[in-house]
């Protein structure tokens, strides 16, 4: 793999596992120095060590995106350690349990999902933008990880609202940052096989039947899209939300299944 991100400094939040880990590994494999920023300090350190063992450059830092001081310290640490900052990936998330009855949603679940998914991304972006604006060659970039839940109905009301807000924030930040040359884009994944689904393989197999491409996604699918949007291959792309979702947004499997039922 070519060193597309050689000399880049990259921060990925929620990078100890899942999509964040795959994204960090992708950047490191392409030459970047990556900060694994995760609230789970032990898991983050293990991921960074594994990347280094594979020949990549990685550091770890405990980071709670719900805490401004923690965010500011992590971003500053990355910029100081790497000699600058070129890319921020806002991946940290919270997804409260789905409530079939919307009126059963608690204020606590709403506050948590919005604070981590949406306000957390704002905190990280606010801290990173001054550094990204100084990136050489106008290569500064933010990539937000949203979800198809922010584009259509897939349950998890609080999480979905937070991800829809993140898509809107992407557009806002893109316009705000454009004069500095910093690009801001978003990836909206469908169902991805991450540790959050551990022990629920039957659910994933069932979900795969709803996807036109016949499978759920893998973390590497999202990492590839993030790497593209962060790279200079996407130098004239900003404010875009890229669905990476196996065609689910273009499909209505339950409706077509209903049409296939023999009439009474």
Coordinates of C-alpha atoms in Angstrom, one line a residue:
X1 CA 0.0 0.0 0.0
X2 CA 1.4 3.4 -0.9
X3 CA 2.3 6.0 1.7
X4 CA -0.5 8.3 0.8
X5 CA -0.4 9.9 4.3
X6 CA 3.3 10.0 4.8
X7 CA 4.2 12.9 7.3
X8 CA 0.5 13.2 8.3
X9 CA -0.6 13.5 11.9
X10 CA -4.0 11.9 12.4
X11 CA -6.4 11.7 15.4
X12 CA -9.1 9.1 15.5
X13 CA -11.6 9.1 18.4
X14 CA -13.1 5.9 19.6
X15 CA -10.2 4.1 18.0
X16 CA -9.6 1.3 20.3
X17 CA -11.8 -1.1 18.4
X18 CA -14.3 -1.5 15.6
X19 CA -14.5 1.2 12.9
X20 CA -12.1 3.4 14.7
X21 CA -9.5 0.8 15.0
X22 CA -9.8 -0.2 11.4
X23 CA -9.5 3.5 10.4
X24 CA -6.4 4.0 12.5
X25 CA -4.8 0.9 11.0
X26 CA -5.6 2.1 7.5
X27 CA -4.0 5.5 8.1
X28 CA -1.0 3.9 9.7
X29 CA -0.6 1.5 6.9
X30 CA -0.5 4.4 4.5
X31 CA 2.2 6.2 6.4
X32 CA 0.5 8.4 8.9
X33 CA 1.3 8.8 12.6
X34 CA -2.0 8.1 14.4
X35 CA -3.3 9.0 17.9
X36 CA -5.6 6.4 19.2
X37 CA -7.9 8.6 21.3
X38 CA -10.3 6.5 23.3
X39 CA -12.0 6.7 26.7
X40 CA -10.8 3.1 27.3
X41 CA -7.1 3.9 27.9
X42 CA -6.0 0.3 28.3
X43 CA -7.7 -0.9 25.0
X44 CA -6.4 2.2 23.2
X45 CA -2.8 1.5 24.4
X46 CA -3.2 -2.1 23.2
X47 CA -4.4 -1.0 19.7
X48 CA -1.5 1.5 19.4
X49 CA 1.0 -1.2 20.4
X50 CA -0.4 -3.6 17.8
X51 CA -0.1 -1.0 15.1
X52 CA 3.5 -0.3 16.1
X53 CA 4.2 -4.1 16.1
X54 CA 3.0 -4.1 12.5
X55 CA 5.5 -1.4 11.6
X56 CA 3.2 1.6 11.9
X57 CA 3.4 4.8 13.9
X58 CA 0.8 5.1 16.7
X59 CA 0.4 6.7 20.1
X60 CA -2.5 6.4 22.5
X61 CA -4.2 8.9 24.8
X62 CA -7.2 8.6 27.1
X63 CA -9.9 10.9 25.7
X64 CA -13.4 11.5 26.9
X65 CA -15.1 13.4 24.1
X66 CA -17.8 14.5 26.7
X67 CA -15.1 16.5 28.5
X68 CA -13.6 19.6 26.9
X69 CA -10.4 19.6 28.9
X70 CA -9.8 15.9 27.9
X71 CA -10.4 16.7 24.3
X72 CA -8.2 19.8 24.2
X73 CA -5.4 17.8 25.9
X74 CA -5.6 15.0 23.4
X75 CA -5.6 17.2 20.4
X76 CA -2.7 19.3 21.7
X77 CA -0.8 16.1 22.5
X78 CA -1.2 14.8 19.0
X79 CA -0.1 18.1 17.4
X80 CA 2.9 18.3 19.7
X81 CA 3.9 14.7 19.3
X82 CA 3.5 14.6 15.5
X83 CA 4.7 18.1 14.7
X84 CA 1.2 19.2 13.6
X85 CA -2.2 17.8 12.8
X86 CA -3.6 17.0 9.4
X87 CA -6.7 14.8 9.9
X88 CA -9.3 14.4 12.6
X89 CA -11.8 11.5 12.4
X90 CA -14.8 11.9 14.8
X91 CA -15.8 8.3 15.4
X92 CA -16.6 8.1 19.1
X93 CA -20.2 7.3 19.7
X94 CA -22.9 6.3 22.1
X95 CA -26.0 4.3 21.1
X96 CA -28.6 3.8 23.8
X97 CA -30.9 0.8 23.7
X98 CA -33.8 1.1 21.2
X99 CA -37.2 1.8 22.7
X100 CA -40.1 0.6 20.5
X101 CA -42.3 3.3 22.2
X102 CA -40.7 6.7 21.6
X103 CA -42.4 8.0 24.7
X104 CA -40.3 5.6 26.7
X105 CA -37.1 7.4 25.7
X106 CA -35.4 8.8 28.8
X107 CA -33.8 12.2 29.1
X108 CA -30.6 10.5 30.2
X109 CA -30.3 8.5 26.9
X110 CA -30.9 11.6 24.8
X111 CA -28.3 13.6 26.7
X112 CA -25.7 10.8 26.5
X113 CA -26.2 10.0 22.8
X114 CA -26.3 13.7 21.7
X115 CA -23.3 14.6 24.0
X116 CA -21.1 11.9 22.6
X117 CA -22.1 11.6 19.0
X118 CA -22.8 15.3 18.2
X119 CA -21.4 17.6 20.9
X120 CA -18.3 15.4 21.2
X121 CA -17.6 15.8 17.6
X122 CA -18.0 19.6 18.0
X123 CA -15.6 19.6 20.9
X124 CA -13.0 17.7 18.9
X125 CA -13.4 19.8 15.8
X126 CA -13.3 23.0 17.8
X127 CA -10.0 22.0 19.3
X128 CA -8.5 20.6 16.1
X129 CA -9.4 23.3 13.5
X130 CA -6.6 25.8 14.4
X131 CA -4.1 23.0 13.9
X132 CA -5.7 21.7 10.7
X133 CA -5.7 25.2 9.2
X134 CA -1.9 25.1 9.5
X135 CA -1.5 21.8 7.7
X136 CA 0.8 22.2 4.7
X137 CA -0.6 22.0 1.2
X138 CA -4.2 22.6 2.4
X139 CA -4.4 19.0 3.4
X140 CA -6.3 19.6 6.7
X141 CA -9.4 17.5 6.9
X142 CA -12.2 16.3 9.2
X143 CA -14.1 13.2 8.6
X144 CA -17.2 12.5 10.7
X145 CA -18.7 9.1 11.2
X146 CA -22.4 9.4 11.1
X147 CA -24.9 6.6 10.2
X148 CA -27.7 5.6 7.8
X149 CA -29.8 6.2 11.0
X150 CA -29.2 9.9 10.4
X151 CA -30.7 9.6 6.8
X152 CA -33.6 7.2 7.3
X153 CA -35.5 5.3 10.0
X154 CA -33.6 2.4 11.5
X155 CA -34.7 2.7 15.1
X156 CA -32.5 4.0 18.0
X157 CA -34.2 7.4 18.2
X158 CA -31.7 9.3 20.3
X159 CA -28.7 7.9 18.3
X160 CA -30.4 8.6 15.0
X161 CA -31.2 12.2 16.0
X162 CA -27.6 12.7 17.1
X163 CA -26.2 11.3 13.8
X164 CA -28.6 13.5 11.8
X165 CA -27.3 16.4 13.7
X166 CA -23.7 15.3 12.9
X167 CA -24.6 15.3 9.2
X168 CA -25.8 18.9 9.6
X169 CA -22.8 19.9 11.6
X170 CA -20.6 18.5 8.8
X171 CA -22.1 21.0 6.4
X172 CA -21.8 23.9 8.9
X173 CA -18.2 23.2 9.7
X174 CA -17.3 22.7 6.0
X175 CA -18.5 26.2 5.1
X176 CA -16.9 27.7 8.2
X177 CA -13.5 26.0 7.5
X178 CA -13.4 26.4 3.8
X179 CA -11.5 29.7 3.7
X180 CA -8.7 28.0 5.6
X181 CA -8.5 25.1 3.2
X182 CA -9.8 22.6 5.7
X183 CA -12.3 20.2 4.2
X184 CA -15.1 18.6 6.3
X185 CA -16.9 15.5 5.1
X186 CA -19.0 12.6 6.6
X187 CA -19.4 8.9 6.1
X188 CA -22.7 7.3 6.9
X189 CA -22.2 3.5 7.5
X190 CA -24.9 0.9 7.3
X191 CA -24.7 -2.2 9.6
X192 CA -21.1 -2.9 10.3
X193 CA -19.7 -6.0 11.9
X194 CA -18.0 -4.5 15.0
X195 CA -17.6 -5.8 18.6
X196 CA -20.9 -4.1 19.4
X197 CA -22.5 -7.1 17.7
X198 CA -20.5 -9.8 19.5
X199 CA -22.8 -12.7 20.4
X200 CA -25.4 -11.6 17.9
X201 CA -24.3 -13.3 14.7
X202 CA -27.8 -14.5 14.0
X203 CA -29.0 -10.9 13.9
X204 CA -26.3 -10.0 11.5
X205 CA -27.1 -12.9 9.2
X206 CA -30.7 -11.8 9.2
X207 CA -29.8 -8.2 8.6
X208 CA -27.6 -9.2 5.6
X209 CA -30.7 -10.4 3.8
X210 CA -32.0 -6.8 3.7
X211 CA -28.8 -5.5 1.9
X212 CA -28.8 -5.6 -1.9
X213 CA -25.1 -6.5 -1.8
X214 CA -26.0 -9.5 0.3
X215 CA -23.8 -8.8 3.4
X216 CA -23.3 -6.4 6.3
X217 CA -20.3 -4.2 6.2
X218 CA -16.9 -4.7 7.7
X219 CA -14.9 -2.0 9.5
X220 CA -12.4 -2.0 6.6
X221 CA -15.2 -0.9 4.3
X222 CA -15.6 2.3 6.3
X223 CA -11.9 2.8 6.8
X224 CA -11.4 2.9 3.1
X225 CA -14.1 5.6 2.6
X226 CA -12.6 7.7 5.4
X227 CA -9.1 7.4 4.0
X228 CA -10.4 8.6 0.6
X229 CA -12.2 11.6 2.0
X230 CA -9.2 12.6 4.1
X231 CA -6.8 12.3 1.3
X232 CA -5.9 14.8 -1.4
X233 CA -7.7 12.5 -3.9
X234 CA -10.8 14.3 -2.5
X235 CA -9.2 17.7 -2.6
X236 CA -12.3 19.3 -4.1
X237 CA -14.9 17.5 -2.0
X238 CA -16.3 19.1 1.1
X239 CA -19.6 19.2 3.0
X240 CA -20.5 15.8 1.5
X241 CA -22.1 12.8 3.4
X242 CA -21.1 9.6 1.7
X243 CA -23.3 6.6 2.5
X244 CA -21.3 3.4 2.7
X245 CA -24.2 1.0 3.2
X246 CA -24.4 -1.9 0.7
X247 CA -27.4 -0.3 -1.0
X248 CA -29.8 -0.4 2.0
X249 CA -31.0 3.1 1.5
X250 CA -32.1 2.2 -2.0
X251 CA -33.9 -1.0 -0.9
X252 CA -37.2 -1.8 0.7
X253 CA -37.0 -5.5 1.3
X254 CA -40.0 -5.7 3.6
X255 CA -42.2 -4.0 1.0
X256 CA -41.0 -6.2 -1.8
X257 CA -41.5 -9.3 0.4
X258 CA -45.0 -8.1 1.1
X259 CA -45.7 -7.9 -2.6
X260 CA -44.5 -11.5 -3.1
X261 CA -47.2 -12.8 -0.7
X262 CA -50.0 -14.7 -2.6
X263 CA -53.3 -12.8 -2.4
X264 CA -56.2 -14.3 -0.3

